[in-house]
Amino acid sequence: MLDIQNIRTQFPILAQEINGKPLVYLDNAASSQKPISVIETWENYYKTINANVHRGIHTLSQLATEEMELARKKVQKFINAKHDYEIIFTKGTTEGINLIAYAITNLIKKDDEIIISYLEHHSNIVPWQMLCERTGAKLRVIPMDDQGILQIDVLNTWLNEKTKIVSVNQISNALGVINPIDEIIAKTRQLSNAFVMIDAAQSSPHLKLDVQKMDCDFLVFSGHKMYAPMGTGILYGKQESLKQLHPFHGGGEMIATCSFEKTTYADLPFKFEAGTPNVGGNIALGAAIDFMENIRLDNIQQHEHALMEYATRHLSEIEGLRIYAEKANRAGAISFNLEGVGIASDVGMILDKMGVAVRTGHHCTQPIMAYFDIAGTVRASFAIYNTFEDIDKLVEAVQKAQRMLS
Ligand code: C6P
């Protein structure tokens, strides 16, 4: 049995009151809170090590380099990558997707095809639209049904030699739906030579990731959603796949040789890491991975699954409350509306007054909102420190909002 109360004591922010009420933090899909081990790692880096990496011969620079490269190895192990140089530090999921969508440009011709899904966050839509504008390629979108389940049979006829990349998320941030990425990857391998990219922004905090087992080419996630500082993120790329791509940013770190006539690029991972990285943040990302691995991913998954079941059961008892994708296999987040009373943001404001933090609105997924013909939803999202009592307070606050807005 996990001692959630003990875990909670490791998160100083949770002891706060908001609007005179104990904080119930259920906006983890937007950004999770940070444990003291992560905060102290980051603080200690600035107090005792702070120096640039891979550049200096002096002791602090070497220490900073050692610590950051150790964090890279922790990430490698966390997602079971074959090599540490397949791990690229970024500032988040958005940067990782943009990096690939830009770096792949030279491999894309007019009328080639890029496949995404209906359930994508804007950051897994817009970079591909920009790539299509640059190259004349076409974007195809896997449809979903009214339970937010992707209709992946279309792939049987869509995948062919024109398909250059299939990029989908593992868990939808708006609905919490877990997508059938194993089947999507298997079909893509069977019917095309396309790259596969997985947006793991919402799965890395909740599910065990194994990139070798998944057999994806690229996988991206953000540190700040999994207990690490903001401005940290990871792009994993299979060695053979990354080697086919052009660099994204040019600058320091990413060159082997540079002259006015010609520049040659550094080996992986540095070819994709131009400029000074977020050294303290990356080291603290390593501490966040230690935190999660100490609890164990299967324990995290089990606890959050129980929270999801409890929340679904109790929220669905509220008359007039609609849970989106209620029948789908979901993790991390539950999205709902009080039908006929106010809009999602009105509900969110009342919840905030009661100390309950949730996200309301379109969650950067306007196509999903258009599908359901709504402006937005109320989204409660979970982390390891949430309790059944948090869910009770959420339900109570939603009932109060319903009374106030009716
Ligand atoms: N979703 C949410 O509240 P960044 O902002 O780069 O860390 O992550 C972008 C992103 C990409 N893909 C998915 C599936 C995501 O959920 C997110 C971030 C947050 O749902 C902020 S919009």
mmCIF file with all atom_site columns, N, CA, C and O and ligand atoms in Angstrom, residues 29-30 92-95 97 121 123 169 171 173 199 201-202 222 224-225 359 363-364 379, ligand 1:
data_model
loop_
_atom_site.group_PDB
_atom_site.id
_atom_site.type_symbol
_atom_site.label_atom_id
_atom_site.label_alt_id
_atom_site.label_comp_id
_atom_site.label_asym_id
_atom_site.label_entity_id
_atom_site.label_seq_id
_atom_site.pdbx_PDB_ins_code
_atom_site.Cartn_x
_atom_site.Cartn_y
_atom_site.Cartn_z
_atom_site.occupancy
_atom_site.B_iso_or_equiv
_atom_site.pdbx_formal_charge
_atom_site.auth_seq_id
_atom_site.auth_comp_id
_atom_site.auth_asym_id
_atom_site.auth_atom_id
_atom_site.pdbx_PDB_model_num
ATOM   1   N N   . ALA A 1 29  ? -2.667  17.792 -15.533 1.00 0.00 ? 29  ALA A N   1
ATOM   2   C CA  . ALA A 1 29  ? -2.401  17.613 -16.966 1.00 0.00 ? 29  ALA A CA  1
ATOM   3   C C   . ALA A 1 29  ? -1.812  18.884 -17.563 1.00 0.00 ? 29  ALA A C   1
ATOM   4   O O   . ALA A 1 29  ? -1.117  18.855 -18.574 1.00 0.00 ? 29  ALA A O   1
ATOM   5   N N   . ALA A 1 30  ? -2.104  20.031 -16.924 1.00 0.00 ? 30  ALA A N   1
ATOM   6   C CA  . ALA A 1 30  ? -1.497  21.289 -17.389 1.00 0.00 ? 30  ALA A CA  1
ATOM   7   C C   . ALA A 1 30  ? -0.065  21.380 -16.870 1.00 0.00 ? 30  ALA A C   1
ATOM   8   O O   . ALA A 1 30  ? 0.873   21.669 -17.616 1.00 0.00 ? 30  ALA A O   1
ATOM   9   N N   . GLY A 1 92  ? 10.436  21.204 -24.015 1.00 0.00 ? 92  GLY A N   1
ATOM   10  C CA  . GLY A 1 92  ? 9.103   20.643 -23.799 1.00 0.00 ? 92  GLY A CA  1
ATOM   11  C C   . GLY A 1 92  ? 8.589   19.913 -25.031 1.00 0.00 ? 92  GLY A C   1
ATOM   12  O O   . GLY A 1 92  ? 9.262   19.866 -26.065 1.00 0.00 ? 92  GLY A O   1
ATOM   13  N N   . THR A 1 93  ? 7.385   19.378 -24.903 1.00 0.00 ? 93  THR A N   1
ATOM   14  C CA  . THR A 1 93  ? 6.779   18.616 -25.998 1.00 0.00 ? 93  THR A CA  1
ATOM   15  C C   . THR A 1 93  ? 6.651   19.453 -27.263 1.00 0.00 ? 93  THR A C   1
ATOM   16  O O   . THR A 1 93  ? 6.954   18.990 -28.366 1.00 0.00 ? 93  THR A O   1
ATOM   17  N N   . THR A 1 94  ? 6.197   20.693 -27.096 1.00 0.00 ? 94  THR A N   1
ATOM   18  C CA  . THR A 1 94  ? 5.986   21.570 -28.261 1.00 0.00 ? 94  THR A CA  1
ATOM   19  C C   . THR A 1 94  ? 7.276   21.716 -29.053 1.00 0.00 ? 94  THR A C   1
ATOM   20  O O   . THR A 1 94  ? 7.282   21.608 -30.281 1.00 0.00 ? 94  THR A O   1
ATOM   21  N N   . GLU A 1 95  ? 8.386   21.945 -28.352 1.00 0.00 ? 95  GLU A N   1
ATOM   22  C CA  . GLU A 1 95  ? 9.646   22.100 -29.066 1.00 0.00 ? 95  GLU A CA  1
ATOM   23  C C   . GLU A 1 95  ? 10.054  20.790 -29.744 1.00 0.00 ? 95  GLU A C   1
ATOM   24  O O   . GLU A 1 95  ? 10.551  20.787 -30.872 1.00 0.00 ? 95  GLU A O   1
ATOM   25  N N   . ILE A 1 97  ? 8.146   18.402 -30.966 1.00 0.00 ? 97  ILE A N   1
ATOM   26  C CA  . ILE A 1 97  ? 7.358   18.152 -32.195 1.00 0.00 ? 97  ILE A CA  1
ATOM   27  C C   . ILE A 1 97  ? 7.804   19.112 -33.305 1.00 0.00 ? 97  ILE A C   1
ATOM   28  O O   . ILE A 1 97  ? 7.994   18.704 -34.452 1.00 0.00 ? 97  ILE A O   1
ATOM   29  N N   . HIS A 1 121 ? -3.422  17.573 -29.539 1.00 0.00 ? 121 HIS A N   1
ATOM   30  C CA  . HIS A 1 121 ? -3.213  18.921 -28.994 1.00 0.00 ? 121 HIS A CA  1
ATOM   31  C C   . HIS A 1 121 ? -2.762  19.814 -30.162 1.00 0.00 ? 121 HIS A C   1
ATOM   32  O O   . HIS A 1 121 ? -2.157  19.317 -31.118 1.00 0.00 ? 121 HIS A O   1
ATOM   33  N N   . SER A 1 123 ? -0.321  21.490 -30.543 1.00 0.00 ? 123 SER A N   1
ATOM   34  C CA  . SER A 1 123 ? 1.113   21.390 -30.854 1.00 0.00 ? 123 SER A CA  1
ATOM   35  C C   . SER A 1 123 ? 1.443   20.139 -31.660 1.00 0.00 ? 123 SER A C   1
ATOM   36  O O   . SER A 1 123 ? 2.571   20.017 -32.156 1.00 0.00 ? 123 SER A O   1
ATOM   37  N N   . ASN A 1 169 ? -0.883  11.135 -30.237 1.00 0.00 ? 169 ASN A N   1
ATOM   38  C CA  . ASN A 1 169 ? -0.580  11.116 -28.807 1.00 0.00 ? 169 ASN A CA  1
ATOM   39  C C   . ASN A 1 169 ? -0.993  9.792  -28.178 1.00 0.00 ? 169 ASN A C   1
ATOM   40  O O   . ASN A 1 169 ? -1.841  9.073  -28.710 1.00 0.00 ? 169 ASN A O   1
ATOM   41  N N   . ILE A 1 171 ? -2.015  9.558  -24.861 1.00 0.00 ? 171 ILE A N   1
ATOM   42  C CA  . ILE A 1 171 ? -3.211  9.876  -24.067 1.00 0.00 ? 171 ILE A CA  1
ATOM   43  C C   . ILE A 1 171 ? -3.658  11.278 -24.460 1.00 0.00 ? 171 ILE A C   1
ATOM   44  O O   . ILE A 1 171 ? -2.852  12.213 -24.502 1.00 0.00 ? 171 ILE A O   1
ATOM   45  N N   . ASN A 1 173 ? -5.018  14.839 -24.001 1.00 0.00 ? 173 ASN A N   1
ATOM   46  C CA  . ASN A 1 173 ? -5.044  15.748 -22.848 1.00 0.00 ? 173 ASN A CA  1
ATOM   47  C C   . ASN A 1 173 ? -6.448  16.266 -22.569 1.00 0.00 ? 173 ASN A C   1
ATOM   48  O O   . ASN A 1 173 ? -6.778  16.592 -21.437 1.00 0.00 ? 173 ASN A O   1
ATOM   49  N N   . ASP A 1 199 ? 3.424   11.446 -29.143 1.00 0.00 ? 199 ASP A N   1
ATOM   50  C CA  . ASP A 1 199 ? 3.369   12.557 -28.195 1.00 0.00 ? 199 ASP A CA  1
ATOM   51  C C   . ASP A 1 199 ? 2.990   11.945 -26.840 1.00 0.00 ? 199 ASP A C   1
ATOM   52  O O   . ASP A 1 199 ? 1.842   11.550 -26.623 1.00 0.00 ? 199 ASP A O   1
ATOM   53  N N   . ALA A 1 201 ? 3.219   13.503 -23.928 1.00 0.00 ? 201 ALA A N   1
ATOM   54  C CA  . ALA A 1 201 ? 3.096   14.566 -22.918 1.00 0.00 ? 201 ALA A CA  1
ATOM   55  C C   . ALA A 1 201 ? 2.191   14.135 -21.769 1.00 0.00 ? 201 ALA A C   1
ATOM   56  O O   . ALA A 1 201 ? 2.473   14.412 -20.605 1.00 0.00 ? 201 ALA A O   1
ATOM   57  N N   . GLN A 1 202 ? 1.081   13.439 -22.111 1.00 0.00 ? 202 GLN A N   1
ATOM   58  C CA  . GLN A 1 202 ? 0.136   13.066 -21.047 1.00 0.00 ? 202 GLN A CA  1
ATOM   59  C C   . GLN A 1 202 ? 0.344   11.632 -20.565 1.00 0.00 ? 202 GLN A C   1
ATOM   60  O O   . GLN A 1 202 ? -0.292  11.230 -19.590 1.00 0.00 ? 202 GLN A O   1
ATOM   61  N N   . SER A 1 222 ? 7.111   16.389 -21.886 1.00 0.00 ? 222 SER A N   1
ATOM   62  C CA  . SER A 1 222 ? 7.520   17.588 -21.136 1.00 0.00 ? 222 SER A CA  1
ATOM   63  C C   . SER A 1 222 ? 7.862   17.191 -19.708 1.00 0.00 ? 222 SER A C   1
ATOM   64  O O   . SER A 1 222 ? 7.114   16.413 -19.097 1.00 0.00 ? 222 SER A O   1
ATOM   65  N N   . HIS A 1 224 ? 7.654   19.184 -17.092 1.00 0.00 ? 224 HIS A N   1
ATOM   66  C CA  . HIS A 1 224 ? 6.841   19.859 -16.066 1.00 0.00 ? 224 HIS A CA  1
ATOM   67  C C   . HIS A 1 224 ? 5.535   19.150 -15.750 1.00 0.00 ? 224 HIS A C   1
ATOM   68  O O   . HIS A 1 224 ? 4.895   19.460 -14.759 1.00 0.00 ? 224 HIS A O   1
ATOM   69  N N   . LYS A 1 225 ? 5.133   18.201 -16.597 1.00 0.00 ? 225 LYS A N   1
ATOM   70  C CA  . LYS A 1 225 ? 3.908   17.446 -16.296 1.00 0.00 ? 225 LYS A CA  1
ATOM   71  C C   . LYS A 1 225 ? 4.230   16.203 -15.472 1.00 0.00 ? 225 LYS A C   1
ATOM   72  O O   . LYS A 1 225 ? 3.334   15.461 -15.078 1.00 0.00 ? 225 LYS A O   1
ATOM   73  N N   . ARG A 1 359 ? -8.749  22.718 -14.836 1.00 0.00 ? 359 ARG A N   1
ATOM   74  C CA  . ARG A 1 359 ? -8.646  23.543 -16.043 1.00 0.00 ? 359 ARG A CA  1
ATOM   75  C C   . ARG A 1 359 ? -9.998  23.551 -16.744 1.00 0.00 ? 359 ARG A C   1
ATOM   76  O O   . ARG A 1 359 ? -10.678 22.527 -16.793 1.00 0.00 ? 359 ARG A O   1
ATOM   77  N N   . HIS A 1 363 ? -8.654  23.427 -23.891 1.00 0.00 ? 363 HIS A N   1
ATOM   78  C CA  . HIS A 1 363 ? -7.472  22.596 -23.602 1.00 0.00 ? 363 HIS A CA  1
ATOM   79  C C   . HIS A 1 363 ? -6.526  22.490 -24.815 1.00 0.00 ? 363 HIS A C   1
ATOM   80  O O   . HIS A 1 363 ? -5.869  21.457 -25.016 1.00 0.00 ? 363 HIS A O   1
ATOM   81  N N   . CYS A 1 364 ? -6.478  23.551 -25.631 1.00 0.00 ? 364 CYS A N   1
ATOM   82  C CA  . CYS A 1 364 ? -5.638  23.545 -26.844 1.00 0.00 ? 364 CYS A CA  1
ATOM   83  C C   . CYS A 1 364 ? -6.007  22.379 -27.763 1.00 0.00 ? 364 CYS A C   1
ATOM   84  O O   . CYS A 1 364 ? -5.127  21.762 -28.384 1.00 0.00 ? 364 CYS A O   1
ATOM   85  N N   . ARG A 1 379 ? -11.999 20.119 -16.767 1.00 0.00 ? 379 ARG A N   1
ATOM   86  C CA  . ARG A 1 379 ? -11.119 18.943 -16.760 1.00 0.00 ? 379 ARG A CA  1
ATOM   87  C C   . ARG A 1 379 ? -10.441 18.812 -15.402 1.00 0.00 ? 379 ARG A C   1
ATOM   88  O O   . ARG A 1 379 ? -9.758  19.723 -14.951 1.00 0.00 ? 379 ARG A O   1
HETATM 89  N N1  . C6P B 2 .   ? -1.055  20.276 -22.538 1.00 0.00 ? 1   C6P B N1  1
HETATM 90  C C1  . C6P B 2 .   ? -2.814  20.872 -20.996 1.00 0.00 ? 1   C6P B C1  1
HETATM 91  O O1  . C6P B 2 .   ? -3.305  21.561 -20.093 1.00 0.00 ? 1   C6P B O1  1
HETATM 92  P P1  . C6P B 2 .   ? 4.111   21.803 -23.606 1.00 0.00 ? 1   C6P B P1  1
HETATM 93  O O2  . C6P B 2 .   ? 3.242   23.026 -23.459 1.00 0.00 ? 1   C6P B O2  1
HETATM 94  O O3  . C6P B 2 .   ? 5.110   21.950 -24.715 1.00 0.00 ? 1   C6P B O3  1
HETATM 95  O O4  . C6P B 2 .   ? 4.715   21.347 -22.319 1.00 0.00 ? 1   C6P B O4  1
HETATM 96  O O5  . C6P B 2 .   ? 3.117   20.600 -24.002 1.00 0.00 ? 1   C6P B O5  1
HETATM 97  C C2  . C6P B 2 .   ? 2.296   20.693 -25.136 1.00 0.00 ? 1   C6P B C2  1
HETATM 98  C C3  . C6P B 2 .   ? 1.381   19.510 -25.188 1.00 0.00 ? 1   C6P B C3  1
HETATM 99  C C4  . C6P B 2 .   ? 1.501   18.604 -26.223 1.00 0.00 ? 1   C6P B C4  1
HETATM 100 N N2  . C6P B 2 .   ? 0.766   17.490 -26.290 1.00 0.00 ? 1   C6P B N2  1
HETATM 101 C C5  . C6P B 2 .   ? -0.134  17.196 -25.345 1.00 0.00 ? 1   C6P B C5  1
HETATM 102 C C6  . C6P B 2 .   ? -0.918  15.923 -25.445 1.00 0.00 ? 1   C6P B C6  1
HETATM 103 C C7  . C6P B 2 .   ? -0.319  18.075 -24.267 1.00 0.00 ? 1   C6P B C7  1
HETATM 104 O O6  . C6P B 2 .   ? -1.217  17.779 -23.327 1.00 0.00 ? 1   C6P B O6  1
HETATM 105 C C8  . C6P B 2 .   ? 0.441   19.272 -24.202 1.00 0.00 ? 1   C6P B C8  1
HETATM 106 C C9  . C6P B 2 .   ? 0.219   20.265 -23.092 1.00 0.00 ? 1   C6P B C9  1
HETATM 107 C C10 . C6P B 2 .   ? -1.394  21.133 -21.421 1.00 0.00 ? 1   C6P B C10 1
HETATM 108 O O7  . C6P B 2 .   ? -3.443  19.971 -21.521 1.00 0.00 ? 1   C6P B O7  1
HETATM 109 C C11 . C6P B 2 .   ? -1.148  22.584 -21.672 1.00 0.00 ? 1   C6P B C11 1
HETATM 110 S S1  . C6P B 2 .   ? -2.036  23.188 -23.071 1.00 0.00 ? 1   C6P B S1  1
#
